[in-house]
Structures are given as C-alpha cells and as structure tokens.
Coordinates of C-alpha atoms in Angstrom, one line a residue:
M1 CA -1.6 34.6 11.3
K2 CA -4.0 37.5 11.7
L3 CA -2.2 39.4 9.0
E4 CA -2.4 36.4 6.6
K5 CA -6.1 36.0 7.3
R6 CA -6.7 39.7 6.8
C7 CA -4.9 39.5 3.4
Q8 CA -7.0 36.5 2.4
D9 CA -10.2 38.4 3.3
T10 CA -9.1 41.4 1.3
V11 CA -8.3 39.3 -1.8
R12 CA -11.7 37.5 -1.5
C13 CA -13.5 40.9 -1.2
D14 CA -11.7 42.3 -4.2
M15 CA -12.5 39.1 -6.2
E16 CA -16.2 39.3 -5.4
T17 CA -16.2 43.0 -6.3
D18 CA -14.5 42.4 -9.7
L19 CA -16.9 39.5 -10.4
E20 CA -19.9 41.7 -9.8
T21 CA -18.4 44.3 -12.2
A22 CA -17.9 41.6 -14.8
L23 CA -21.5 40.5 -14.4
E24 CA -22.6 44.1 -15.0
L25 CA -20.5 44.2 -18.2
A26 CA -22.0 40.8 -19.3
G27 CA -25.4 42.3 -18.9
A28 CA -28.8 41.0 -17.9
G29 CA -31.0 39.7 -20.7
K30 CA -32.1 36.5 -22.5
Y31 CA -29.6 34.2 -20.8
Q32 CA -30.7 35.3 -17.3
I33 CA -34.3 34.8 -18.4
F34 CA -33.4 31.3 -19.6
H35 CA -31.5 30.5 -16.4
C36 CA -34.2 31.8 -14.0
G37 CA -36.8 29.9 -16.0
L38 CA -34.7 26.8 -15.6
M39 CA -34.4 27.3 -11.8
V40 CA -38.2 27.9 -11.5
A41 CA -38.8 24.7 -13.5
I42 CA -36.6 22.7 -11.2
L43 CA -38.1 24.2 -8.1
G44 CA -41.6 23.7 -9.4
S45 CA -40.8 20.1 -10.3
A46 CA -39.6 19.5 -6.8
I47 CA -42.8 21.0 -5.4
L48 CA -44.9 18.8 -7.7
E49 CA -43.1 15.7 -6.6
M50 CA -43.6 16.5 -2.9
I51 CA -47.2 17.6 -3.2
G52 CA -47.9 14.6 -5.5
S53 CA -47.1 12.2 -2.7
S54 CA -50.2 13.3 -0.7
F55 CA -52.4 12.4 -3.7
I56 CA -50.6 9.2 -4.5
L57 CA -50.7 7.6 -1.1
P58 CA -54.5 7.5 -0.7
S59 CA -54.8 5.9 -4.2
A60 CA -52.0 3.4 -3.3
A61 CA -53.4 2.5 0.1
C62 CA -54.8 -0.8 -1.0
D63 CA -51.9 -2.0 -3.1
L64 CA -49.3 -1.0 -0.5
A65 CA -51.4 -2.1 2.5
L66 CA -51.0 1.4 3.9
E67 CA -52.7 2.1 7.2
D68 CA -54.2 5.6 7.9
H69 CA -51.7 6.5 10.7
M70 CA -48.8 5.7 8.4
K71 CA -49.7 8.4 5.9
G72 CA -48.8 11.3 8.2
I73 CA -45.5 9.7 9.2
I74 CA -44.4 9.3 5.6
A75 CA -45.3 12.8 4.7
S76 CA -43.4 14.3 7.7
I77 CA -40.0 12.7 6.9
P78 CA -37.6 15.7 6.7
N79 CA -35.3 16.3 3.8
I80 CA -31.6 16.5 4.2
D81 CA -30.0 19.7 2.9
A82 CA -27.3 19.6 0.2
L83 CA -24.8 22.1 -1.2
G84 CA -23.4 22.5 -4.7
R85 CA -23.7 24.1 -8.1
K86 CA -24.6 22.7 -11.5
P87 CA -23.2 19.2 -11.2
V88 CA -24.8 18.5 -7.9
L89 CA -28.0 20.1 -9.0
L90 CA -28.0 18.1 -12.2
V91 CA -27.3 14.7 -10.5
S92 CA -29.7 15.3 -7.6
T93 CA -32.6 16.4 -9.8
L94 CA -32.1 13.5 -12.3
L95 CA -31.7 10.9 -9.5
S96 CA -34.8 12.2 -7.7
G97 CA -36.8 11.8 -10.9
V98 CA -35.4 8.4 -11.7
I99 CA -36.0 7.1 -8.2
G100 CA -39.6 8.5 -8.4
L101 CA -40.0 6.4 -11.6
I102 CA -38.7 3.3 -9.8
A103 CA -41.1 3.9 -6.9
A104 CA -44.0 3.4 -9.3
F105 CA -43.0 -0.3 -9.7
M106 CA -42.6 -1.1 -6.0
P107 CA -44.8 -3.9 -4.8
N108 CA -45.3 -3.0 -1.1
L109 CA -45.3 0.0 1.3
L110 CA -41.7 -0.6 2.6
S111 CA -40.1 -0.5 -0.8
F112 CA -42.2 2.4 -1.9
A113 CA -41.4 4.4 1.2
L114 CA -37.7 3.6 0.9
C115 CA -37.7 4.9 -2.7
K116 CA -39.5 8.0 -1.7
F117 CA -37.2 8.6 1.3
V118 CA -34.1 8.2 -0.9
G119 CA -35.6 10.5 -3.5
S120 CA -36.3 13.1 -0.8
L121 CA -32.7 13.2 0.1
F122 CA -31.8 14.1 -3.5
L123 CA -34.9 16.4 -3.7
S124 CA -33.6 18.6 -0.9
C125 CA -30.8 19.9 -3.2
P126 CA -33.0 21.4 -5.9
S127 CA -35.4 22.7 -3.2
S128 CA -32.7 24.7 -1.5
L129 CA -30.1 25.5 -4.3
G130 CA -32.4 26.8 -7.0
F131 CA -32.7 30.4 -5.7
A132 CA -29.0 30.6 -5.0
F133 CA -28.0 29.4 -8.4
A134 CA -30.4 31.8 -10.1
G135 CA -29.1 34.8 -8.1
E136 CA -25.4 34.1 -8.9
L137 CA -26.0 34.6 -12.6
M138 CA -27.7 38.0 -12.2
P139 CA -26.0 41.4 -11.9
K140 CA -26.3 42.8 -8.4
K141 CA -28.6 45.6 -9.2
R142 CA -31.2 43.3 -10.8
R143 CA -30.7 40.3 -8.5
D144 CA -33.5 41.1 -6.0
L145 CA -36.0 41.7 -8.8
A146 CA -35.1 38.4 -10.5
L147 CA -35.4 36.4 -7.3
L148 CA -38.7 38.2 -6.5
I149 CA -40.1 37.1 -10.0
C150 CA -38.8 33.6 -9.5
N151 CA -40.4 33.4 -6.1
A152 CA -43.7 34.7 -7.4
S153 CA -43.6 32.2 -10.3
L154 CA -42.9 29.4 -7.9
M155 CA -45.8 30.4 -5.7
L156 CA -48.0 30.4 -8.8
I157 CA -46.9 26.9 -9.7
A158 CA -47.5 25.7 -6.1
S159 CA -51.0 27.1 -6.2
L160 CA -51.7 25.5 -9.6
C161 CA -50.2 22.1 -8.6
P162 CA -53.5 20.7 -7.1
N163 CA -55.4 21.7 -10.3
F164 CA -52.7 20.1 -12.4
I165 CA -52.7 17.0 -10.3
R166 CA -56.5 16.8 -10.5
S167 CA -56.4 17.1 -14.3
I168 CA -53.8 14.4 -14.6
S169 CA -55.7 12.1 -12.2
T170 CA -58.7 12.3 -14.6
Y171 CA -56.8 10.6 -17.3
L172 CA -54.3 8.5 -15.3
R173 CA -56.3 6.5 -13.0
P174 CA -53.7 3.9 -12.0
W175 CA -51.6 5.3 -9.2
R176 CA -48.4 3.9 -10.7
L177 CA -48.9 5.9 -13.9
L178 CA -49.6 8.9 -11.7
T179 CA -46.4 8.4 -9.8
M180 CA -44.4 8.3 -13.1
A181 CA -46.1 11.4 -14.3
Y182 CA -45.1 13.4 -11.2
S183 CA -41.5 12.3 -11.7
M184 CA -41.2 13.3 -15.3
P185 CA -40.9 17.1 -14.7
L186 CA -37.7 16.4 -12.6
I187 CA -36.2 14.4 -15.4
L188 CA -37.1 17.0 -18.1
S189 CA -35.7 19.8 -15.9
A190 CA -32.5 17.8 -15.4
L191 CA -32.1 17.5 -19.2
W192 CA -32.8 21.2 -19.5
L193 CA -30.1 21.9 -16.9
T194 CA -27.5 20.4 -19.2
Q195 CA -27.8 23.5 -21.4
A196 CA -27.0 25.9 -18.5
K197 CA -23.5 27.1 -17.4
E198 CA -21.8 26.7 -14.1
S199 CA -21.8 29.7 -11.7
P200 CA -18.9 32.0 -12.4
K201 CA -18.7 32.8 -8.6
F202 CA -18.3 29.1 -7.9
L203 CA -15.6 28.8 -10.6
M204 CA -13.7 31.8 -9.2
M205 CA -13.8 30.4 -5.7
K206 CA -12.3 27.2 -7.1
G207 CA -9.5 29.1 -8.7
K208 CA -10.7 28.8 -12.3
P209 CA -10.8 32.3 -13.7
D210 CA -10.5 31.2 -17.3
E211 CA -13.6 29.0 -17.0
A212 CA -15.5 31.8 -15.2
L213 CA -14.5 34.2 -18.1
G214 CA -15.9 31.7 -20.6
V215 CA -19.2 31.7 -18.8
L216 CA -19.3 35.5 -18.8
R217 CA -18.5 35.5 -22.5
H218 CA -21.3 33.0 -23.1
I219 CA -23.8 35.2 -21.2
F220 CA -22.7 38.3 -23.1
A221 CA -23.0 36.6 -26.5
F222 CA -26.3 35.0 -25.5
N223 CA -27.8 38.3 -24.4
N224 CA -26.5 40.2 -27.5
S225 CA -27.5 37.4 -30.0
K226 CA -23.9 36.9 -31.0
K227 CA -22.3 33.6 -31.9
R228 CA -19.0 32.9 -30.1
S229 CA -16.3 31.1 -32.1
D230 CA -13.3 29.3 -30.7
G231 CA -10.9 31.9 -31.9
Q232 CA -13.0 35.0 -30.9
S233 CA -14.2 36.5 -27.7
C234 CA -17.0 38.8 -27.1
E235 CA -15.9 42.1 -25.4
A236 CA -18.2 44.3 -23.4
A237 CA -17.9 47.9 -24.4
T238 CA -17.8 50.4 -21.4
S239 CA -17.0 54.0 -21.1
S240 CA -13.5 53.1 -19.8
K241 CA -13.2 50.3 -22.4
L242 CA -12.6 47.7 -19.8
S243 CA -13.5 44.1 -20.6
A244 CA -14.5 41.2 -18.5
L245 CA -11.1 39.7 -19.2
A246 CA -9.3 42.6 -17.7
L247 CA -11.4 42.4 -14.5
L248 CA -10.3 38.8 -14.0
K249 CA -6.6 39.5 -14.3
P250 CA -4.1 41.3 -11.9
P251 CA -4.2 43.8 -10.4
H252 CA -8.0 43.5 -10.2
L253 CA -7.7 39.8 -9.2
K254 CA -4.9 39.1 -6.8

C-alpha cells in the first residue's frame, strides 16, 4: 500500500511538472489578460452585490417592514464555501445574479431575506474561486504577478463601489430597480465566462489530457493571434523542439 501510494504521488508530481512546462510553452499574453480580467469582473460583481445590500436595506426598510436590529443580523449571515472550476463558477455566478433579480420583486422581509440568503450561498463560489481559477491559467513564473495585479484591481473596485452605488442611486431612486442594477454585473460576468476555457490542471486531474491540450492550444493561438482550425494544431517552438502535445504523452505523463 505504501509503495502504491508513493507511485501515485510520483505520477501526480510529474504530471504537475509537465503541465507547468506546457503552460510555459503556451506562453503568457492576451488570453491570460482576458482571463484575469474576467476573474476580476466576477470578483468585483460579487463584492458589488454584497456591498449593495447595505445600501438597499435602509431604502427598503419601509416596504419590507424591516426593524433596525434586523439589519445587522441579515448582513452578518456567513457564506458557504464551494469548490469547482468553470461549470460551477458559471452556474453559481449566474444563479446568484438571477436570484438577486428575483429578490427585487419580493413583497416582504422574509421572502427578500430568503432570496438574499440563497444568493449568498451561490455567491460564495465566485468570491473564493476567482483567484484560484486565474492562477491556474498562468505560467508559474508570472503567476504571482498576475494574482497581485488581480488583487490590486479588486481592491480598487471595492474602494470605488460606494461611489458607483451613490451615482446609481441618484438615477435609480426605487430600491427595487437598485437591487436589479446590483445583480446585473453578475449576470453579465456569467455571460462573459462562457467564452473562457476550463482549467487544464482540472482536466488533467480528471484524466482528460486531450481536452487539456486543446485548452493549451487555444491559449497559444490566442496569445499569438493565430486562428486554429479543426485539422491543424498550434505548436510551440522551443530550443529542444518539444511541443505541448509531447509533454502530455508518455513518458512525461505516466
């Protein structure tokens, strides 16, 4: 059993090493900028939705018969963490935005709070997964810098959220319209996410090297402004003339 476990650990280590090399060959460029921008948009939309609740509740206090001591209780409800890659992130982001839209039509505090609570369960996924998903599409030597830029952009968005909310509130006086406006970035980010690719690391862990190679080809073609046809593949030129395809086959991948 110990020998088998050691062999599995060795194979996993080799696979991760080969994937990092393949990402290096695919390069870092326009696709990573597109992908990191998408993750920042999703994270920023999640922050806007969470911060927006503190502005909506005072405006909705009369319609929802909301007492002062209830505002703090609603705002302190914790989110539940979720794990996943593109499908989970897409579904959770879209459902969180749709539930936010539905909350705008709720007639009382209980139904409004239930919608917000259910939305927060889905909102926990984009809040926690965005950075991980952004990092998995970056070569190792540029991963820290990319995440640092994403984090700085997110902090900038968070600092600008109150000003953005204040400017929207000037034109959207009804709190129901304001609730809908805060949910729209999540829906738009979910639509944007449909153009992204799945994490090659996730595909490799699921035993799908061909699909992982397809993602790496797409990244290479996107970064080098080349169109990929069904019968052609983009090869990365290196000093040893290795390609990403060779790295995902034996003996590199056991």
